[in-house]
Structure formats: structure tokens, C-alpha cells
Amino acid sequence: MADELYIKRCLELAILGSGNVSPNPMVGCVIVTDGIIIGEGYHEKIGEAHAEVNAIKAVFAKYGETEAALLLKKATAYVSLEPCAHFGKTPPCADLLIKHQVKRVVIGNKDPFDAVDGKGISKLKNAGIAVESGLLDKESAHLNRRFFTRIKQQRPYIILKWANTANGYFAPVDDMQKWISGPLAKRLVHKWRTEEDAVIVGKRTALIDNPQLNARIWPGRNPIRIVIDRNLEIPTTHHIYNNEAKTIIFNEIKTDVIDNIHFIQMEDMSFYLPQKIAFQLYLMDIQSVIIDGGAQLLNQFIEAGLWDEARVFTSKISWSGGIPAPKINKPLAAQHQVGNDQLSIYHNNQEV
């Protein structure tokens, strides 16, 4: 039970890195000696120190060099994901644990990344350190479902998001902008944007709504904005062309970079568009994306089975007509009240 509690603490720490470490995984580390936590840390930012490094630094900061060295030799290091075994932007964390001669390491998940994938565990065991792995495996995998999806399926974790009326309409047919969900739902959507790498909309949504696609009403970084505009019909005066965030425009005309706007040419966007988008984003190290409309784009991803999670707001208002909302043929995973709207969550893979 104590081991589980410490791994749960690792997961609590790990999630503090949400939105700041992609395409790396979120990782937390807790170091315990004689039943007392002597140091803890998490991976705070891409390219900077990993969780194990920060936890060990915390031990030395608290106890001083001599006492810290002695405490670490008797310690168990708990870490939510297998310590890395390779030189990337930082040195291997497995080597660091070996250097400080920790007695035991308890791991939530093995790391599926090729450069790690059991190699960290092997390094630790070969150095005479006792290792246990797979503790709270399911919870640890859920935390890093975006990372696992990118590594195992070579695509980003894909979140579908939309709002519909009580009687199932998605948007008006007359190209007028009409809000469906309320202010609390809007605020929650901006929070989600800080947690994911990118947000995608189709041309029609960009033209009619002129969205900013940023996180202006929630603290955090803006996502990469992605727009599907086959013939580059969206005026450059629209918000997506401002300098608030990196913007990718998938089109059939040109590949170019102008300031923060990246034009990426695709061949024949009429066929296999979701698959082409997903693979292109994988190549660009984009680990997670929200598909934010319109209905046609959302339906294409649904029909391709290329999604992981759907977040659907249902308003109390009804319309006399409109464009029908997409439909998800999966069991309801969760439901929440958000102001006057009901948020329904669906998973494409029930193990997630």
C-alpha cells in the first residue's frame, strides 16, 4: 500500500507539467528513506531537468551534501515512468540513480520509446538496484496517453470537441454565427487549449466564426493553430493570421513560412484527409490536438475512426433547424454539468 501511495504522489506531481513538456511524457518522482519523503520533483519543461534530477536536487538542497549522499544510498526512488537510459536533451536518469546508489526503484510504466523501452530498467538491475515496475500501470498509462499514442500509433492523441443544441443541431445553415454553449463552457475550452499542443478548424469555421483559437481567458500558453484551407480562401485579415501563436495552414497550393504562419502543401486533400493530417502532425512532433470544427471535418475523423476522445457540450436551447451535429457511436464515459450545459465525454478506446 505504501508503494501505491508514493506512485500516486508521483502522478500528482507529473501532471503539474501538463502543457509544458510535450512531446516528452509527464513524469513525477518521489524519493523515500525510512518511510519519509526526502525529495520529490517532476519534469517541468521540455529540454530541462527530468523528474529524477529535480527530486535528487531537492534532497541535496534540504539535507546538504554529506547527509543527502547517505540518505540516497538507503532510499527507494518512485517514478511514474521508466527512467531514461539515453542521452537526449539531458543525460540518462538511470545513470543518475546508479551514481547515487539508491537501494530500490519502483516504476509505474515502462517507457515504450525505442531509446528507453526496458533499457532503463536493465541498467538499474545490472547496477545491483532492486527494481519493480507496473505499479498502478493503468493509471500511469492514462496520465501519459498522449505520449503513448504518439509513440505506439505514430499520430497525435486526437480530441474531438463541439457543442450542439438540445435537439441536435451543430450550426445554422445560413452561415450566421450563433453561440450554443455558455460562458463557463467557453472558459473550460480555453483551459483545454493550454493542455494540448494544437487546435484544428476547417475553412468554413474560420471564415464564419473568425476564431482566435487562443487561450485568452485561461492562464497558460496558446496552442498551435491549424487551419484546413485547400485553396487559401481565408482572408489574411482574419485572426488566424495574427502573430499570437504559430499557425499551420494545410493547403494544396504552396509550402512556405512567413513569420509565424507555416503553409504546408498536401496532395489531393479530397481523400484520406484525417490520415494525412494525423501523420503530418506526428512528423512535426505535435503530440495532441483538438478538432474544433466544423461538422464536416469532425465527421471525417469519426468516419475514419481516427480519434481518441470526444467532448460534447449539449445546450438547453433548441433551434427550429440547422446543420446536424456529428454522432458518436460509443458508450458514454462520463458526464458533467458545466453551467447550463451538459458535457458528455466519449472514448474511442475504452482502455484509455
mmCIF file of C-alpha atoms in Angstrom:
data_model
loop_
_atom_site.group_PDB
_atom_site.id
_atom_site.type_symbol
_atom_site.label_atom_id
_atom_site.label_comp_id
_atom_site.label_asym_id
_atom_site.label_seq_id
_atom_site.Cartn_x
_atom_site.Cartn_y
_atom_site.Cartn_z
ATOM 1 C CA MET A 1 0.000 0.000 0.000
ATOM 2 C CA ALA A 2 2.857 2.406 0.773
ATOM 3 C CA ASP A 3 4.336 1.812 -2.687
ATOM 4 C CA GLU A 4 0.982 2.636 -4.309
ATOM 5 C CA LEU A 5 0.639 5.841 -2.296
ATOM 6 C CA TYR A 6 4.062 7.037 -3.398
ATOM 7 C CA ILE A 7 3.337 6.240 -7.069
ATOM 8 C CA LYS A 8 0.048 8.163 -6.720
ATOM 9 C CA ARG A 9 2.083 11.084 -5.431
ATOM 10 C CA CYS A 10 4.347 10.733 -8.478
ATOM 11 C CA LEU A 11 1.266 11.050 -10.713
ATOM 12 C CA GLU A 12 0.087 14.135 -8.805
ATOM 13 C CA LEU A 13 3.483 15.722 -9.372
ATOM 14 C CA ALA A 14 3.718 14.622 -13.008
ATOM 15 C CA ILE A 15 0.513 16.350 -14.065
ATOM 16 C CA LEU A 16 1.960 19.684 -12.937
ATOM 17 C CA GLY A 17 3.999 19.538 -16.144
ATOM 18 C CA SER A 18 0.865 19.410 -18.309
ATOM 19 C CA GLY A 19 1.126 21.687 -21.327
ATOM 20 C CA ASN A 20 4.848 22.349 -20.831
ATOM 21 C CA VAL A 21 6.730 19.124 -21.606
ATOM 22 C CA SER A 22 5.309 17.833 -24.914
ATOM 23 C CA PRO A 23 6.429 15.853 -26.854
ATOM 24 C CA ASN A 24 8.047 14.394 -23.743
ATOM 25 C CA PRO A 25 5.931 12.469 -21.230
ATOM 26 C CA MET A 26 4.817 13.899 -17.905
ATOM 27 C CA VAL A 27 6.848 12.295 -15.110
ATOM 28 C CA GLY A 28 6.927 12.628 -11.322
ATOM 29 C CA CYS A 29 9.484 11.262 -8.861
ATOM 30 C CA VAL A 30 9.389 10.778 -5.087
ATOM 31 C CA ILE A 31 12.412 9.654 -3.035
ATOM 32 C CA VAL A 32 11.756 7.927 0.281
ATOM 33 C CA THR A 33 14.117 6.824 3.063
ATOM 34 C CA ASP A 34 12.897 5.056 6.224
ATOM 35 C CA GLY A 35 9.276 5.918 5.420
ATOM 36 C CA ILE A 36 9.961 9.649 4.998
ATOM 37 C CA ILE A 37 9.831 11.582 1.732
ATOM 38 C CA ILE A 38 13.244 13.220 1.467
ATOM 39 C CA GLY A 39 12.794 14.733 -2.000
ATOM 40 C CA GLU A 40 10.364 14.998 -4.882
ATOM 41 C CA GLY A 41 10.224 16.576 -8.310
ATOM 42 C CA TYR A 42 8.648 16.466 -11.740
ATOM 43 C CA HIS A 43 9.561 17.200 -15.354
ATOM 44 C CA GLU A 44 8.692 20.877 -15.532
ATOM 45 C CA LYS A 45 9.593 21.961 -19.064
ATOM 46 C CA ILE A 46 10.724 20.420 -22.348
ATOM 47 C CA GLY A 47 14.517 20.453 -22.635
ATOM 48 C CA GLU A 48 15.040 20.987 -18.920
ATOM 49 C CA ALA A 49 15.778 18.641 -15.998
ATOM 50 C CA HIS A 50 13.763 15.439 -15.708
ATOM 51 C CA ALA A 51 11.769 14.432 -12.623
ATOM 52 C CA GLU A 52 14.542 12.295 -11.083
ATOM 53 C CA VAL A 53 17.067 15.128 -11.398
ATOM 54 C CA ASN A 54 14.744 17.597 -9.690
ATOM 55 C CA ALA A 55 13.913 15.125 -6.898
ATOM 56 C CA ILE A 56 17.587 14.431 -6.164
ATOM 57 C CA LYS A 57 18.366 18.165 -6.262
ATOM 58 C CA ALA A 58 15.628 18.634 -3.668
ATOM 59 C CA VAL A 59 17.305 16.058 -1.387
ATOM 60 C CA PHE A 60 20.666 17.859 -1.568
ATOM 61 C CA ALA A 61 19.016 21.261 -1.071
ATOM 62 C CA LYS A 62 17.254 20.051 2.072
ATOM 63 C CA TYR A 63 19.907 17.889 3.716
ATOM 64 C CA GLY A 64 23.265 19.102 2.428
ATOM 65 C CA GLU A 65 25.830 17.106 0.511
ATOM 66 C CA THR A 66 27.058 14.653 3.164
ATOM 67 C CA GLU A 67 23.728 13.687 4.729
ATOM 68 C CA ALA A 68 21.944 13.601 1.360
ATOM 69 C CA ALA A 69 24.502 11.134 -0.035
ATOM 70 C CA LEU A 70 23.930 8.800 2.929
ATOM 71 C CA LEU A 71 20.133 9.066 2.735
ATOM 72 C CA LEU A 72 20.091 8.322 -1.005
ATOM 73 C CA LYS A 73 22.060 5.084 -0.506
ATOM 74 C CA LYS A 74 19.189 3.799 1.671
ATOM 75 C CA ALA A 75 16.416 5.275 -0.484
ATOM 76 C CA THR A 76 13.643 3.981 -2.701
ATOM 77 C CA ALA A 77 13.065 6.164 -5.764
ATOM 78 C CA TYR A 78 9.478 6.090 -7.012
ATOM 79 C CA VAL A 79 8.973 7.280 -10.581
ATOM 80 C CA SER A 80 5.814 7.238 -12.685
ATOM 81 C CA LEU A 81 7.676 6.281 -15.894
ATOM 82 C CA GLU A 82 10.794 4.217 -16.504
ATOM 83 C CA PRO A 83 13.962 6.322 -16.070
ATOM 84 C CA CYS A 84 15.539 7.202 -19.411
ATOM 85 C CA ALA A 85 18.657 5.335 -20.477
ATOM 86 C CA HIS A 86 19.861 7.537 -23.335
ATOM 87 C CA PHE A 87 21.416 10.949 -23.900
ATOM 88 C CA GLY A 88 18.776 13.305 -25.286
ATOM 89 C CA LYS A 89 18.429 16.948 -24.307
ATOM 90 C CA THR A 90 19.527 15.775 -20.819
ATOM 91 C CA PRO A 91 21.740 12.893 -19.545
ATOM 92 C CA PRO A 92 20.204 9.490 -18.660
ATOM 93 C CA CYS A 93 18.249 9.464 -15.406
ATOM 94 C CA ALA A 94 19.031 5.773 -14.878
ATOM 95 C CA ASP A 95 22.725 6.726 -14.671
ATOM 96 C CA LEU A 96 21.929 9.396 -12.096
ATOM 97 C CA LEU A 97 20.113 6.912 -9.831
ATOM 98 C CA ILE A 98 23.019 4.481 -10.200
ATOM 99 C CA LYS A 99 25.535 7.240 -9.397
ATOM 100 C CA HIS A 100 23.777 7.971 -6.108
ATOM 101 C CA GLN A 101 23.457 4.237 -5.332
ATOM 102 C CA VAL A 102 19.772 4.245 -4.471
ATOM 103 C CA LYS A 103 18.696 0.957 -2.969
ATOM 104 C CA ARG A 104 15.461 0.386 -4.873
ATOM 105 C CA VAL A 105 13.420 1.856 -7.754
ATOM 106 C CA VAL A 106 9.647 1.446 -8.164
ATOM 107 C CA ILE A 107 8.207 2.347 -11.583
ATOM 108 C CA GLY A 108 4.654 2.984 -12.798
ATOM 109 C CA ASN A 109 5.074 2.322 -16.549
ATOM 110 C CA LYS A 110 7.744 1.026 -18.856
ATOM 111 C CA ASP A 111 8.634 3.690 -21.429
ATOM 112 C CA PRO A 112 7.671 2.493 -24.966
ATOM 113 C CA PHE A 113 10.091 4.933 -26.654
ATOM 114 C CA ASP A 114 12.705 2.876 -28.569
ATOM 115 C CA ALA A 115 15.674 4.558 -26.911
ATOM 116 C CA VAL A 116 14.332 3.522 -23.478
ATOM 117 C CA ASP A 117 11.810 0.610 -23.639
ATOM 118 C CA GLY A 118 13.228 -1.552 -20.840
ATOM 119 C CA LYS A 119 16.795 -0.310 -21.179
ATOM 120 C CA GLY A 120 16.475 1.931 -18.125
ATOM 121 C CA ILE A 121 15.251 -0.983 -16.038
ATOM 122 C CA SER A 122 18.084 -3.198 -17.324
ATOM 123 C CA LYS A 123 20.675 -0.563 -16.463
ATOM 124 C CA LEU A 124 19.373 -0.266 -12.918
ATOM 125 C CA LYS A 125 19.221 -4.033 -12.377
ATOM 126 C CA ASN A 126 22.719 -4.530 -13.810
ATOM 127 C CA ALA A 127 23.974 -1.999 -11.265
ATOM 128 C CA GLY A 128 22.509 -4.120 -8.439
ATOM 129 C CA ILE A 129 19.477 -1.925 -7.769
ATOM 130 C CA ALA A 130 16.206 -3.690 -6.933
ATOM 131 C CA VAL A 131 13.540 -2.708 -9.472
ATOM 132 C CA GLU A 132 9.780 -3.176 -9.522
ATOM 133 C CA SER A 133 7.663 -1.976 -12.434
ATOM 134 C CA GLY A 134 3.999 -1.930 -13.440
ATOM 135 C CA LEU A 135 2.671 -0.459 -10.201
ATOM 136 C CA LEU A 136 -0.553 1.461 -10.960
ATOM 137 C CA ASP A 137 0.252 0.713 -14.592
ATOM 138 C CA LYS A 138 -3.213 1.651 -15.873
ATOM 139 C CA GLU A 139 -3.321 4.993 -14.036
ATOM 140 C CA SER A 140 0.214 5.846 -15.178
ATOM 141 C CA ALA A 141 -0.612 4.971 -18.803
ATOM 142 C CA HIS A 142 -3.759 7.120 -18.676
ATOM 143 C CA LEU A 143 -1.735 10.109 -17.487
ATOM 144 C CA ASN A 144 0.601 9.779 -20.482
ATOM 145 C CA ARG A 145 -1.983 8.621 -23.027
ATOM 146 C CA ARG A 146 -0.928 11.400 -25.403
ATOM 147 C CA PHE A 147 2.728 10.326 -25.302
ATOM 148 C CA PHE A 148 1.850 6.626 -25.601
ATOM 149 C CA THR A 149 -0.422 7.290 -28.597
ATOM 150 C CA ARG A 150 2.288 9.231 -30.424
ATOM 151 C CA ILE A 151 4.953 6.586 -29.794
ATOM 152 C CA LYS A 152 2.834 3.481 -30.412
ATOM 153 C CA GLN A 153 0.491 4.691 -33.164
ATOM 154 C CA GLN A 154 2.653 7.350 -34.834
ATOM 155 C CA ARG A 155 -0.011 10.012 -34.610
ATOM 156 C CA PRO A 156 -1.152 12.609 -32.075
ATOM 157 C CA TYR A 157 -3.778 11.981 -29.435
ATOM 158 C CA ILE A 158 -6.942 13.326 -31.083
ATOM 159 C CA ILE A 159 -9.721 15.052 -29.141
ATOM 160 C CA LEU A 160 -12.985 15.898 -30.895
ATOM 161 C CA LYS A 161 -14.876 18.850 -29.442
ATOM 162 C CA TRP A 162 -18.152 20.515 -30.337
ATOM 163 C CA ALA A 163 -21.375 21.968 -28.938
ATOM 164 C CA ASN A 164 -24.882 21.099 -30.067
ATOM 165 C CA THR A 165 -28.375 22.271 -29.254
ATOM 166 C CA ALA A 166 -30.768 20.224 -27.144
ATOM 167 C CA ASN A 167 -32.354 18.938 -30.364
ATOM 168 C CA GLY A 168 -29.070 18.020 -32.045
ATOM 169 C CA TYR A 169 -28.040 20.954 -34.228
ATOM 170 C CA PHE A 170 -24.421 21.980 -34.663
ATOM 171 C CA ALA A 171 -24.603 25.296 -36.564
ATOM 172 C CA PRO A 172 -27.063 27.414 -38.554
ATOM 173 C CA VAL A 173 -27.406 26.674 -42.268
ATOM 174 C CA ASP A 174 -27.233 30.365 -43.227
ATOM 175 C CA ASP A 175 -23.557 30.964 -42.330
ATOM 176 C CA MET A 176 -24.523 33.204 -39.413
ATOM 177 C CA GLN A 177 -22.508 32.958 -36.187
ATOM 178 C CA LYS A 178 -24.630 31.762 -33.263
ATOM 179 C CA TRP A 179 -23.285 30.658 -29.887
ATOM 180 C CA ILE A 180 -24.651 27.415 -28.472
ATOM 181 C CA SER A 181 -22.737 26.821 -25.236
ATOM 182 C CA GLY A 182 -22.438 29.253 -22.317
ATOM 183 C CA PRO A 183 -19.560 31.263 -20.787
ATOM 184 C CA LEU A 184 -18.410 28.517 -18.390
ATOM 185 C CA ALA A 185 -18.094 26.050 -21.256
ATOM 186 C CA LYS A 186 -16.079 28.627 -23.206
ATOM 187 C CA ARG A 187 -13.730 29.122 -20.262
ATOM 188 C CA LEU A 188 -13.245 25.359 -19.936
ATOM 189 C CA VAL A 189 -12.436 25.105 -23.654
ATOM 190 C CA HIS A 190 -9.712 27.747 -23.214
ATOM 191 C CA LYS A 191 -8.277 25.699 -20.342
ATOM 192 C CA TRP A 192 -8.207 22.639 -22.604
ATOM 193 C CA ARG A 193 -6.294 24.616 -25.220
ATOM 194 C CA THR A 194 -3.465 25.236 -22.736
ATOM 195 C CA GLU A 195 -3.237 21.464 -22.156
ATOM 196 C CA GLU A 196 -2.936 20.329 -25.785
ATOM 197 C CA ASP A 197 -0.347 21.065 -28.463
ATOM 198 C CA ALA A 198 -2.686 22.225 -31.220
ATOM 199 C CA VAL A 199 -6.248 23.050 -32.225
ATOM 200 C CA ILE A 200 -7.693 22.481 -35.729
ATOM 201 C CA VAL A 201 -10.600 24.079 -37.563
ATOM 202 C CA GLY A 202 -11.853 23.798 -41.125
ATOM 203 C CA LYS A 203 -12.091 26.627 -43.637
ATOM 204 C CA ARG A 204 -15.828 27.247 -43.153
ATOM 205 C CA THR A 205 -15.451 27.617 -39.383
ATOM 206 C CA ALA A 206 -12.519 30.008 -39.862
ATOM 207 C CA LEU A 207 -14.456 32.102 -42.387
ATOM 208 C CA ILE A 208 -17.763 32.322 -40.476
ATOM 209 C CA ASP A 209 -16.572 32.491 -36.858
ATOM 210 C CA ASN A 210 -13.204 34.213 -37.445
ATOM 211 C CA PRO A 211 -11.890 32.433 -34.308
ATOM 212 C CA GLN A 212 -8.729 33.469 -32.481
ATOM 213 C CA LEU A 213 -8.039 29.864 -31.349
ATOM 214 C CA ASN A 214 -6.015 31.031 -28.371
ATOM 215 C CA ALA A 215 -6.317 30.653 -24.596
ATOM 216 C CA ARG A 216 -7.006 34.285 -23.754
ATOM 217 C CA ILE A 217 -9.419 33.618 -20.886
ATOM 218 C CA TRP A 218 -7.306 30.985 -19.122
ATOM 219 C CA PRO A 219 -3.681 31.309 -17.925
ATOM 220 C CA GLY A 220 -1.234 29.235 -19.948
ATOM 221 C CA ARG A 221 0.343 29.003 -23.351
ATOM 222 C CA ASN A 222 -1.565 29.203 -26.617
ATOM 223 C CA PRO A 223 -1.846 26.068 -28.748
ATOM 224 C CA ILE A 224 -0.549 25.853 -32.302
ATOM 225 C CA ARG A 225 -3.393 26.918 -34.596
ATOM 226 C CA ILE A 226 -4.101 24.652 -37.575
ATOM 227 C CA VAL A 227 -6.489 25.501 -40.387
ATOM 228 C CA ILE A 228 -7.606 23.398 -43.343
ATOM 229 C CA ASP A 229 -7.805 25.816 -46.285
ATOM 230 C CA ARG A 230 -7.342 23.902 -49.529
ATOM 231 C CA ASN A 231 -7.365 26.905 -51.893
ATOM 232 C CA LEU A 232 -6.179 29.573 -49.418
ATOM 233 C CA GLU A 233 -9.512 31.384 -49.385
ATOM 234 C CA ILE A 234 -9.376 32.760 -45.833
ATOM 235 C CA PRO A 235 -8.520 36.492 -45.872
ATOM 236 C CA THR A 236 -5.207 37.417 -44.270
ATOM 237 C CA THR A 237 -7.118 39.964 -42.177
ATOM 238 C CA HIS A 238 -8.701 37.102 -40.177
ATOM 239 C CA HIS A 239 -7.469 36.362 -36.646
ATOM 240 C CA ILE A 240 -5.624 33.177 -37.612
ATOM 241 C CA TYR A 241 -3.094 35.341 -39.470
ATOM 242 C CA ASN A 242 -2.166 37.436 -36.429
ATOM 243 C CA ASN A 243 1.089 36.865 -34.532
ATOM 244 C CA GLU A 244 -0.377 35.474 -31.303
ATOM 245 C CA ALA A 245 0.579 31.850 -31.994
ATOM 246 C CA LYS A 246 2.291 29.604 -34.509
ATOM 247 C CA THR A 247 -0.212 28.809 -37.254
ATOM 248 C CA ILE A 248 -0.169 25.922 -39.743
ATOM 249 C CA ILE A 249 -2.303 26.135 -42.862
ATOM 250 C CA PHE A 250 -2.777 22.859 -44.747
ATOM 251 C CA ASN A 251 -3.487 23.620 -48.391
ATOM 252 C CA GLU A 252 -2.985 22.352 -51.970
ATOM 253 C CA ILE A 253 -1.172 25.439 -53.293
ATOM 254 C CA LYS A 254 2.116 26.135 -51.517
ATOM 255 C CA THR A 255 4.660 25.322 -48.830
ATOM 256 C CA ASP A 256 6.157 28.431 -47.254
ATOM 257 C CA VAL A 257 6.941 30.089 -43.917
ATOM 258 C CA ILE A 258 6.027 33.738 -43.419
ATOM 259 C CA ASP A 259 6.716 34.898 -39.850
ATOM 260 C CA ASN A 260 4.612 32.613 -37.621
ATOM 261 C CA ILE A 261 2.475 31.286 -40.499
ATOM 262 C CA HIS A 262 3.518 27.897 -41.888
ATOM 263 C CA PHE A 263 1.876 26.912 -45.171
ATOM 264 C CA ILE A 264 2.070 23.160 -45.774
ATOM 265 C CA GLN A 265 1.038 21.815 -49.163
ATOM 266 C CA MET A 266 -0.794 18.495 -49.342
ATOM 267 C CA GLU A 267 -1.662 16.461 -52.393
ATOM 268 C CA ASP A 268 -5.337 15.829 -53.121
ATOM 269 C CA MET A 269 -6.999 16.749 -49.829
ATOM 270 C CA SER A 270 -10.244 15.129 -51.016
ATOM 271 C CA PHE A 271 -9.029 11.668 -49.966
ATOM 272 C CA TYR A 272 -7.764 10.333 -46.610
ATOM 273 C CA LEU A 273 -7.523 13.836 -45.175
ATOM 274 C CA PRO A 274 -7.665 12.793 -41.480
ATOM 275 C CA GLN A 275 -4.906 10.215 -42.024
ATOM 276 C CA LYS A 276 -2.742 12.746 -43.884
ATOM 277 C CA ILE A 277 -3.240 15.371 -41.168
ATOM 278 C CA ALA A 278 -2.514 12.912 -38.349
ATOM 279 C CA PHE A 279 0.722 11.672 -39.909
ATOM 280 C CA GLN A 280 1.911 15.172 -40.786
ATOM 281 C CA LEU A 281 1.349 16.281 -37.178
ATOM 282 C CA TYR A 282 3.263 13.228 -35.937
ATOM 283 C CA LEU A 283 6.215 14.205 -38.131
ATOM 284 C CA MET A 284 6.055 17.675 -36.592
ATOM 285 C CA ASP A 285 6.185 16.264 -33.013
ATOM 286 C CA ILE A 286 2.670 17.511 -32.267
ATOM 287 C CA GLN A 287 1.527 15.116 -29.571
ATOM 288 C CA SER A 288 -2.108 16.122 -29.061
ATOM 289 C CA VAL A 289 -4.732 18.060 -30.977
ATOM 290 C CA ILE A 290 -8.298 19.279 -30.522
ATOM 291 C CA ILE A 291 -10.500 19.077 -33.626
ATOM 292 C CA ASP A 292 -12.740 22.098 -33.049
ATOM 293 C CA GLY A 293 -14.938 22.063 -36.178
ATOM 294 C CA GLY A 294 -16.641 22.246 -38.455
ATOM 295 C CA ALA A 295 -19.109 19.409 -38.727
ATOM 296 C CA GLN A 296 -17.643 18.058 -41.974
ATOM 297 C CA LEU A 297 -14.112 17.855 -40.554
ATOM 298 C CA LEU A 298 -15.323 16.243 -37.325
ATOM 299 C CA ASN A 299 -17.359 13.692 -39.290
ATOM 300 C CA GLN A 300 -14.337 12.824 -41.421
ATOM 301 C CA PHE A 301 -12.300 11.966 -38.323
ATOM 302 C CA ILE A 302 -15.222 9.989 -36.852
ATOM 303 C CA GLU A 303 -15.739 8.018 -40.073
ATOM 304 C CA ALA A 304 -12.011 7.252 -40.234
ATOM 305 C CA GLY A 305 -12.107 6.015 -36.616
ATOM 306 C CA LEU A 306 -9.235 8.419 -36.048
ATOM 307 C CA TRP A 307 -9.983 9.893 -32.650
ATOM 308 C CA ASP A 308 -9.358 9.080 -29.002
ATOM 309 C CA GLU A 309 -11.718 11.258 -27.018
ATOM 310 C CA ALA A 310 -14.843 13.289 -27.786
ATOM 311 C CA ARG A 311 -16.030 16.169 -25.599
ATOM 312 C CA VAL A 312 -19.553 17.273 -26.463
ATOM 313 C CA PHE A 313 -21.444 20.175 -24.888
ATOM 314 C CA THR A 314 -25.245 19.974 -25.089
ATOM 315 C CA SER A 315 -27.129 23.208 -24.539
ATOM 316 C CA LYS A 316 -30.638 23.622 -23.161
ATOM 317 C CA ILE A 317 -31.628 25.721 -26.162
ATOM 318 C CA SER A 318 -33.323 24.304 -29.257
ATOM 319 C CA TRP A 319 -33.355 25.547 -32.836
ATOM 320 C CA SER A 320 -36.002 25.078 -35.499
ATOM 321 C CA GLY A 321 -33.330 23.827 -37.910
ATOM 322 C CA GLY A 322 -29.635 23.784 -38.739
ATOM 323 C CA ILE A 323 -26.686 21.568 -39.609
ATOM 324 C CA PRO A 324 -26.967 18.264 -37.701
ATOM 325 C CA ALA A 325 -24.287 17.650 -35.095
ATOM 326 C CA PRO A 326 -21.875 14.723 -35.510
ATOM 327 C CA LYS A 327 -22.846 11.486 -33.780
ATOM 328 C CA ILE A 328 -20.627 9.252 -31.672
ATOM 329 C CA ASN A 329 -21.432 5.545 -31.608
ATOM 330 C CA LYS A 330 -19.594 4.783 -28.366
ATOM 331 C CA PRO A 331 -20.753 4.331 -24.762
ATOM 332 C CA LEU A 332 -20.851 7.430 -22.597
ATOM 333 C CA ALA A 333 -17.703 7.515 -20.421
ATOM 334 C CA ALA A 334 -18.578 10.488 -18.209
ATOM 335 C CA GLN A 335 -20.985 13.387 -17.903
ATOM 336 C CA HIS A 336 -20.615 16.753 -16.148
ATOM 337 C CA GLN A 337 -22.725 19.851 -15.698
ATOM 338 C CA VAL A 338 -20.890 22.976 -16.884
ATOM 339 C CA GLY A 339 -23.085 25.984 -16.134
ATOM 340 C CA ASN A 340 -26.279 25.464 -18.143
ATOM 341 C CA ASP A 341 -24.591 22.996 -20.496
ATOM 342 C CA GLN A 342 -24.068 19.274 -20.164
ATOM 343 C CA LEU A 343 -20.622 17.950 -21.070
ATOM 344 C CA SER A 344 -20.506 14.362 -22.341
ATOM 345 C CA ILE A 345 -17.198 12.501 -22.693
ATOM 346 C CA TYR A 346 -16.685 9.532 -25.021
ATOM 347 C CA HIS A 347 -13.609 7.358 -25.572
ATOM 348 C CA ASN A 348 -12.802 5.523 -28.773
ATOM 349 C CA ASN A 349 -10.623 3.092 -26.856
ATOM 350 C CA GLN A 350 -12.207 2.136 -23.537
ATOM 351 C CA GLU A 351 -8.799 1.214 -22.059
ATOM 352 C CA VAL A 352 -7.728 4.875 -22.139
#
